[in-house]
Coordinates of C-alpha atoms in Angstrom, one line a residue:
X1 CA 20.5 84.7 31.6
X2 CA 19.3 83.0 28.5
X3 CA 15.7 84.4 27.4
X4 CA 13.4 81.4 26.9
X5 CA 11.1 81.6 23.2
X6 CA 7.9 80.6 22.9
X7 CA 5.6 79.7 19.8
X8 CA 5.1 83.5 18.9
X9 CA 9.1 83.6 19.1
X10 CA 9.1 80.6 16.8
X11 CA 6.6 82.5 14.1
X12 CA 8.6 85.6 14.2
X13 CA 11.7 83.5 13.4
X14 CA 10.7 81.2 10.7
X15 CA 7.5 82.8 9.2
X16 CA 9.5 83.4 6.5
X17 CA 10.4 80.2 5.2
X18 CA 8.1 78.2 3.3
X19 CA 7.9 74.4 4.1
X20 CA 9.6 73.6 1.1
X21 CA 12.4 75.7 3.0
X22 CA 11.9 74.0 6.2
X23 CA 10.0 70.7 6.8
X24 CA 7.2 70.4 9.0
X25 CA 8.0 70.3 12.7
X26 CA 6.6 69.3 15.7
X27 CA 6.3 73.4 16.6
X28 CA 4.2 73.5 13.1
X29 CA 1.9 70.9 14.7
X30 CA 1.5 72.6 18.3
X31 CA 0.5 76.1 16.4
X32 CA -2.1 74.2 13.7
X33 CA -3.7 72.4 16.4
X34 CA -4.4 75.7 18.0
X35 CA -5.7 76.8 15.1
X36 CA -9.2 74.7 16.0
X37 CA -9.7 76.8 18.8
X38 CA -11.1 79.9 16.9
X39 CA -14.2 80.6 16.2
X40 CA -14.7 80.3 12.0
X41 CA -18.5 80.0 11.8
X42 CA -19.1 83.5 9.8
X43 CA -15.8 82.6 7.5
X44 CA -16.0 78.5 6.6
X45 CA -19.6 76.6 6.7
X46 CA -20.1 73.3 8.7
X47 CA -19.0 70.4 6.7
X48 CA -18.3 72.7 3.4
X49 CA -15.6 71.9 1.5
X50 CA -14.9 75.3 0.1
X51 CA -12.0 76.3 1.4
X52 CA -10.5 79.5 2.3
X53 CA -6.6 80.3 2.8
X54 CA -5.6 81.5 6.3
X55 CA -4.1 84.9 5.3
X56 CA -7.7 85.3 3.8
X57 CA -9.7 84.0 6.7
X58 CA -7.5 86.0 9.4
X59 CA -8.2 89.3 7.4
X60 CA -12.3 88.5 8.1
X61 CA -11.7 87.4 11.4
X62 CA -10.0 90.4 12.8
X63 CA -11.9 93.1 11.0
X64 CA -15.1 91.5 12.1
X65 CA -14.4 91.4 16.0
X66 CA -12.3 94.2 18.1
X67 CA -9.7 93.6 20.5
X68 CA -12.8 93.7 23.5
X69 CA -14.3 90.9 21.8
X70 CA -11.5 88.9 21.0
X71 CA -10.3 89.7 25.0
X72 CA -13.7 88.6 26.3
X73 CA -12.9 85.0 25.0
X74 CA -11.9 82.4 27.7
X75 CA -7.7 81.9 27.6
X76 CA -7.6 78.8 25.4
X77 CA -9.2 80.5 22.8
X78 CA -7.7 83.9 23.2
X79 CA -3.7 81.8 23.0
X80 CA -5.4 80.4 19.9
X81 CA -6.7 83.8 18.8
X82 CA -3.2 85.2 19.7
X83 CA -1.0 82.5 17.5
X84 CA -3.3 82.8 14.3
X85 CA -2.6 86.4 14.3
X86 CA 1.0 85.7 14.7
X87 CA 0.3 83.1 11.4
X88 CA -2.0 84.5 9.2
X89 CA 0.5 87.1 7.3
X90 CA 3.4 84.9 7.1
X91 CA 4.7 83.1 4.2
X92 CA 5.1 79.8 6.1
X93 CA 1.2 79.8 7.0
X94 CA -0.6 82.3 4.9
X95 CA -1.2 80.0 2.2
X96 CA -2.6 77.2 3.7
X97 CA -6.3 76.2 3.2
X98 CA -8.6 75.5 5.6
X99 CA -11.8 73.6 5.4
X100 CA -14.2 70.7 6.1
X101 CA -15.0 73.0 9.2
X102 CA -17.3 72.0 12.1
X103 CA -18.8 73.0 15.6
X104 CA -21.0 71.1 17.4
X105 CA -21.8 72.6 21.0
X106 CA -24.6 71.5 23.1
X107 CA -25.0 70.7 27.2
X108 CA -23.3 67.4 26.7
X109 CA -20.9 68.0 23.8
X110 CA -18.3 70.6 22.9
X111 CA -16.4 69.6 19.4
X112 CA -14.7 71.7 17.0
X113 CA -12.5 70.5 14.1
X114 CA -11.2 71.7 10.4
X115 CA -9.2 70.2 7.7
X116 CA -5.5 72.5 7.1
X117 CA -4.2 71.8 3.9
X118 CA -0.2 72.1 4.2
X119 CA 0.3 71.0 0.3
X120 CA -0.6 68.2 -2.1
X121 CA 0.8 65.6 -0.3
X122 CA -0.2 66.3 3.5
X123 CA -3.1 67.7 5.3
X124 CA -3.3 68.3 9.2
X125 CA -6.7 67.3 10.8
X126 CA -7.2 70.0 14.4
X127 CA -9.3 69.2 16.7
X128 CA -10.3 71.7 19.8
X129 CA -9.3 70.8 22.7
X130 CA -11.5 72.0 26.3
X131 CA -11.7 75.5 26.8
X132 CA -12.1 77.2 30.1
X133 CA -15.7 76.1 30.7
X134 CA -16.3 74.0 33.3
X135 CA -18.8 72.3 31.2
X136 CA -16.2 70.9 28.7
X137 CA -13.9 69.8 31.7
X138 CA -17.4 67.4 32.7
X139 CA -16.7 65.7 29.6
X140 CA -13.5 65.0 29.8
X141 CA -13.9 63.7 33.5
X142 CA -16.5 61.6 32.3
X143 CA -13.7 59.6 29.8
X144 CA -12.8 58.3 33.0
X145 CA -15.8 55.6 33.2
X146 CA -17.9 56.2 29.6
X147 CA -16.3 55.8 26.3
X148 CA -17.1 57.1 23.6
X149 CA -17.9 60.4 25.1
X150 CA -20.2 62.9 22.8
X151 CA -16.9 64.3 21.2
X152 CA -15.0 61.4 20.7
X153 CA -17.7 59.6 18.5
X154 CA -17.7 63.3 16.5
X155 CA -14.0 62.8 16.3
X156 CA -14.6 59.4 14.8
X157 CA -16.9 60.3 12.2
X158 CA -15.1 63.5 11.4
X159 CA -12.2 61.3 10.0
X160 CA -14.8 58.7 8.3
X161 CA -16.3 61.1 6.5
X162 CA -13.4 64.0 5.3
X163 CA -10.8 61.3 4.9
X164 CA -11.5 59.6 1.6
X165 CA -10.5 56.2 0.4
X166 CA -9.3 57.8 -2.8
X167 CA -7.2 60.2 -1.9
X168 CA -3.3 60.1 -2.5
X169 CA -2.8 62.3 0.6
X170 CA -0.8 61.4 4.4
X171 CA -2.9 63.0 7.4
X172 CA -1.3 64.2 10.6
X173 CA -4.3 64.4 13.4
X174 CA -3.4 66.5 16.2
X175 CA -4.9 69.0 19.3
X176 CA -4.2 70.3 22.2
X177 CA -5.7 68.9 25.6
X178 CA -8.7 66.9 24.9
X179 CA -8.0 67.5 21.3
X180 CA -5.8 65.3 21.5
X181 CA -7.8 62.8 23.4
X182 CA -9.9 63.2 20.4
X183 CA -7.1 62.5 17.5
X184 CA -6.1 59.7 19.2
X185 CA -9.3 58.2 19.5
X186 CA -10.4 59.8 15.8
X187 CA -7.6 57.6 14.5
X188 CA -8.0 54.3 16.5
X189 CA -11.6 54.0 15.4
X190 CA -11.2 55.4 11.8
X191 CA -12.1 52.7 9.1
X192 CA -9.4 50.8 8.1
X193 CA -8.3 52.7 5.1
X194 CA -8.5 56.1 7.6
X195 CA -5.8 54.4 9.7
X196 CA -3.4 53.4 6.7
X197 CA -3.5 57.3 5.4
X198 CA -2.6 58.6 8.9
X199 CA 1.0 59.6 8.9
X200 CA 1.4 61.0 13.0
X201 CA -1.2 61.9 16.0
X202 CA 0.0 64.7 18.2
X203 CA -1.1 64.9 21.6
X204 CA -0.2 68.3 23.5
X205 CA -0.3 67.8 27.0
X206 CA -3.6 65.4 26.5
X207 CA -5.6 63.1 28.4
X208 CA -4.9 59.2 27.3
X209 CA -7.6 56.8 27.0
X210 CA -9.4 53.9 29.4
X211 CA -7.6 50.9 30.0
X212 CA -10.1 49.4 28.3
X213 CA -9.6 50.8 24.8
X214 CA -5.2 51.3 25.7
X215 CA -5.5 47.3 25.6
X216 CA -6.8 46.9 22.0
X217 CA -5.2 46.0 18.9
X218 CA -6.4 49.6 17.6
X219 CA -4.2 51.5 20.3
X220 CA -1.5 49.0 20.1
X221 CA -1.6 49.3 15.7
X222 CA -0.7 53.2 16.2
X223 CA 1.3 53.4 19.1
X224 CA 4.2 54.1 17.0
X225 CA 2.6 56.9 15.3
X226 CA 1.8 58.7 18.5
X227 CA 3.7 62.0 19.5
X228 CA 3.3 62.4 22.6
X229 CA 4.2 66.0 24.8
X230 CA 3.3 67.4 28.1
X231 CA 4.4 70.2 30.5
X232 CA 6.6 69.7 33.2
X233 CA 3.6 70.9 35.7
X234 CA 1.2 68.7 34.0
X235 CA -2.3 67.7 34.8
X236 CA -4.4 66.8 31.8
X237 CA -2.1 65.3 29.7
X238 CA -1.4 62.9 32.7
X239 CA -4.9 61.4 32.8
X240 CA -5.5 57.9 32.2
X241 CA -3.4 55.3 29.9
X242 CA -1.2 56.5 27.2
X243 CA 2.0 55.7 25.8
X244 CA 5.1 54.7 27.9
X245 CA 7.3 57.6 25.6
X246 CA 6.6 60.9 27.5
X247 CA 8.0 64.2 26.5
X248 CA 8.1 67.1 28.6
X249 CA 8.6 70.3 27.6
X250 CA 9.5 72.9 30.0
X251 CA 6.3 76.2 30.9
X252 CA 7.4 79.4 31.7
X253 CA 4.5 79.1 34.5
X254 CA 3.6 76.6 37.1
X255 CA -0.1 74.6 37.8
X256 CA -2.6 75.5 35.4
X257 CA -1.0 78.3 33.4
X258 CA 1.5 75.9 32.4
X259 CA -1.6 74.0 30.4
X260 CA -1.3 77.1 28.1
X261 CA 0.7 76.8 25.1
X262 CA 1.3 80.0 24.7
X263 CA 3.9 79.3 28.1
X264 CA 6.0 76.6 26.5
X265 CA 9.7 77.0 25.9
X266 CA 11.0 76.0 22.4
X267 CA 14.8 76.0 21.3
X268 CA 15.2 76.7 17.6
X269 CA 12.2 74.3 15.8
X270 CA 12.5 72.3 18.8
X271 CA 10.3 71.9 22.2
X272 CA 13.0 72.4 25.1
X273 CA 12.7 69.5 27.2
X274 CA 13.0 69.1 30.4
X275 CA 11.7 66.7 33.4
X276 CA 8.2 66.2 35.3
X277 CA 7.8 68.2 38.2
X278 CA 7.4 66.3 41.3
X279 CA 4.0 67.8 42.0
X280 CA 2.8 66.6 38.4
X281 CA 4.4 63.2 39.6
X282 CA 2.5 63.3 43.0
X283 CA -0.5 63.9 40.7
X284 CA 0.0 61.1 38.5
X285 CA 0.4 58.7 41.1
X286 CA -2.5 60.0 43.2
X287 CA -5.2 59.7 40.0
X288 CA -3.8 56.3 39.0
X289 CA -4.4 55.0 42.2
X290 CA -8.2 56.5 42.4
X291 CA -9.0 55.0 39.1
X292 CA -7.5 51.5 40.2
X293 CA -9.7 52.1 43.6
X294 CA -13.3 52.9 41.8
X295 CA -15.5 51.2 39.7
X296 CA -17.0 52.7 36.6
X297 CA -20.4 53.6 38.8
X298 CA -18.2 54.9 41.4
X299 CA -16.4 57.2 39.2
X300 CA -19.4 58.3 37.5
X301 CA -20.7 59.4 41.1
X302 CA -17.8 61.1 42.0
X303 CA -17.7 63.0 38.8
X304 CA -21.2 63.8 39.4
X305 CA -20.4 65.2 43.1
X306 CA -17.5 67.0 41.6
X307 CA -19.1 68.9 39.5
X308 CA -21.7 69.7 41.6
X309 CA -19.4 71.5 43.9
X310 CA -18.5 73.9 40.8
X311 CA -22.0 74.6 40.5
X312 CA -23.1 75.2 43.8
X313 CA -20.1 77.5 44.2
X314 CA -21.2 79.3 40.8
X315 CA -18.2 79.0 38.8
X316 CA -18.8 78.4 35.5
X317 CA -15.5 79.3 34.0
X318 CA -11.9 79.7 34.9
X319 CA -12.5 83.6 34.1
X320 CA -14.9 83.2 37.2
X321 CA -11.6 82.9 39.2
X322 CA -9.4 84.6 37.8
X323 CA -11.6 87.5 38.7
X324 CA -10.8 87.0 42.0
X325 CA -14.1 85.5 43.4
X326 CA -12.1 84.3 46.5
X327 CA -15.9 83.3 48.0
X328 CA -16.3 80.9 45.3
X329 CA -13.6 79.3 46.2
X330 CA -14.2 79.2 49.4
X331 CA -17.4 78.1 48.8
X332 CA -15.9 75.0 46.3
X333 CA -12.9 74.3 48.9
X334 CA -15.6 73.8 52.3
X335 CA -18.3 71.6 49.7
X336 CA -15.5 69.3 49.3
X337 CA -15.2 68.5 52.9
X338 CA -18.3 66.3 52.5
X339 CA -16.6 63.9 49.9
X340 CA -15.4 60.7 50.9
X341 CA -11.2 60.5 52.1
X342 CA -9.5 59.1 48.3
X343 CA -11.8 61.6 46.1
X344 CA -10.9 64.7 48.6
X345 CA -7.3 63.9 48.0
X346 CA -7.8 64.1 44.0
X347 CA -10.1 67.1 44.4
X348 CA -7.6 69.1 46.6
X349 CA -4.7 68.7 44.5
X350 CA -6.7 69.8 41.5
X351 CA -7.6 72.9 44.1
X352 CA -4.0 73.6 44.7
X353 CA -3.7 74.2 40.9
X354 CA -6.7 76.3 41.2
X355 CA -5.2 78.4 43.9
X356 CA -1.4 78.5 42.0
X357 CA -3.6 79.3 39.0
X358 CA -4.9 82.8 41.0
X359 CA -1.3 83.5 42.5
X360 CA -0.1 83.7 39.0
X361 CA -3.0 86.1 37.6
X362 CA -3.5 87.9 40.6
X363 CA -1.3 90.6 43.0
X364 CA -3.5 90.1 46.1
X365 CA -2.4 87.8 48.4
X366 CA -5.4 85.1 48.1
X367 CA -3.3 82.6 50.3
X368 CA -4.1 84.0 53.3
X369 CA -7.9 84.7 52.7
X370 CA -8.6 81.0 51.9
X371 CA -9.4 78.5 54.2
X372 CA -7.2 75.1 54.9
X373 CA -7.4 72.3 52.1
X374 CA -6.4 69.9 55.0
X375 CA -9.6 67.8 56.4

């Protein structure tokens, strides 16, 4: 049986060859976008634009924090942490600059982005996409009735304000999950001379946008810029309106796992596609049809009540599950009893995920100590 490769397989393979070698790829974009993910607060200032190479940086980064710390991260950031130390000694990566760094985090707002410098001609523009907070995940369920969101109007400034008129240079925008959200939207409500520079936006398995803003002449002017890949067991990147073109690239792991990067297959310098799964289809169809059944008020309450279930059942984090806090769960799946028929249907498929999510990090059999999602 063939072995499937992943992005660290890809690194080992062609860290070697320089990009005059071998031309930017879409696998290059999936492992700079995860590059937003780390931490660089003690190695690039906010807004600076000093800029320090990533052999350089990754040489500060892991002599300053041990494998506990680095461990103690939540999982986005740890498959970030993981690739950048795949990166930061190669000859394909090494070299490349980063800068123009910023991290905003508040109650309301979670937004990291930097600036990679690939070569004269082309820079690539990360944004973070949601870690494992519950916090962040309030955000981006609040794109379904509120826009601009927090970190989509940093996203839009970010480009106003790094991307100069004057410069000869293309951009690529790009992220993972909401990063992507947030390149998207970055680039549709850039100034003018923003949009002309941008050369591609990648969006890696990443919510789309409100039907509002899909049905303006800003979407429809970069439509054909727009990469667009998700997971064949995908849940974020199936949210809301998006492009029509839909690539799916097969995950080593099922429900939320297959979110991680760090779980995609890729063939050569190539994603290895495949088709959506027919629970990820069942999902699609089942959020479409809430959003086309709610107002904006009535989404914003639902989010509300949502939420509110995570908090009353104190989980904060997906770490909070993964370590095995079945009464949580229990406590999250009996609280959503009490919401109305359509939004228990949305909440228990996102549950299901949950509960795949604890089969695939756990050797107890949690199944049978949790209670029915049927009401």
């Amino acid at each position: 049986m063939k072995k499937e490769n992943n992005v660290l397989d890809y690194i080992k393979k062609y860290g070697d060859y320089t990009f005059n070698l071998i031309e930017f790829n879409e696998i290059d974009s999936l492992i700079l976008s995860s590059i937003s993910y780390i931490n660089f607060e003690d190695i690039l200032k906010n807004h600076s634009n000093e800029s320090v190479s990533i052999s350089d940086s990754g040489k500060i980064f892991f002599q300053k924090y041990s494998k506990k710390d680095l461990k103690s991260n939540v999982f986005s950031v740890q498959t970030g942490i993981k690739v950048f130390k795949a990166i930061y000694n190669t000859k394909r990566f090494g070299n490349l600059l980063l800068s123009k760094y910023l991290k905003v985090v508040d109650e309301n707002k979670q937004f990291q982005a930097l600036c990679i410098n690939i070569n004269d001609k082309l820079s690539y523009i990360s944004f973070e996409g949601t870690d494992d907070l519950i916090s962040g995940w309030y955000e981006d369920a609040a794109m379904s009735y509120k826009f601009p969101v927090p970190s989509q109007r940093e996203a839009i400034n970010y480009v106003n304000r790094h991307i100069s008129p004057f410069s000869r240079k293309s951009y690529i925008l790009g992220g993972h999950s909401k990063g992507g959200n947030l390149a998207l939207v970055a680039g549709m409500y850039g100034r003018n001379f923003v949009k002309s520079k941008i050369k591609a936006i990648y969006m890696f398995d990443s919510p789309g946008i409100r039907e509002e803003q899909f049905n303006t002449k800003n979407f429809k002017t970069l439509e054909p810029k727009i990469k667009r890949v998700v997971t064949n067991y995908s849940v974020v990147g199936l949210l809301f309106k998006n492009i029509d073109s839909l690539n799916v690239v097969k995950s080593l792991k099922k429900g939320v796992m297959a979110h991680n990067l760090i779980n995609w297959c890729i063939d050569e310098d190539k994603f290895s596609y495949t088709d959506l799964s027919a629970s990820s289809k069942k999902f699609k169809k089942g959020i479409e049809d809430w959003l086309n059944s709610y107002n904006d008020q009535e989404r914003e309450e639902f989010v509300h009540d949502l939420f509110s279930l995570f908090k009353r059942a104190d989980i904060k984090s997906l770490l909070d599950i993964k370590k095995n806090k079945i009464k949580k769960l229990h406590t999250l799946i009996k609280e959503s009893k009490k919401l109305d028929l359509k939004s228990r249907e949305i909440v228990n498929t996102f549950l299901k995920f949950l509960i795949e999510f604890i089969k695939e990090e756990s050797t107890s059999k949690i199944s049978e100590k949790l209670p029915s999602l049927k009401h």
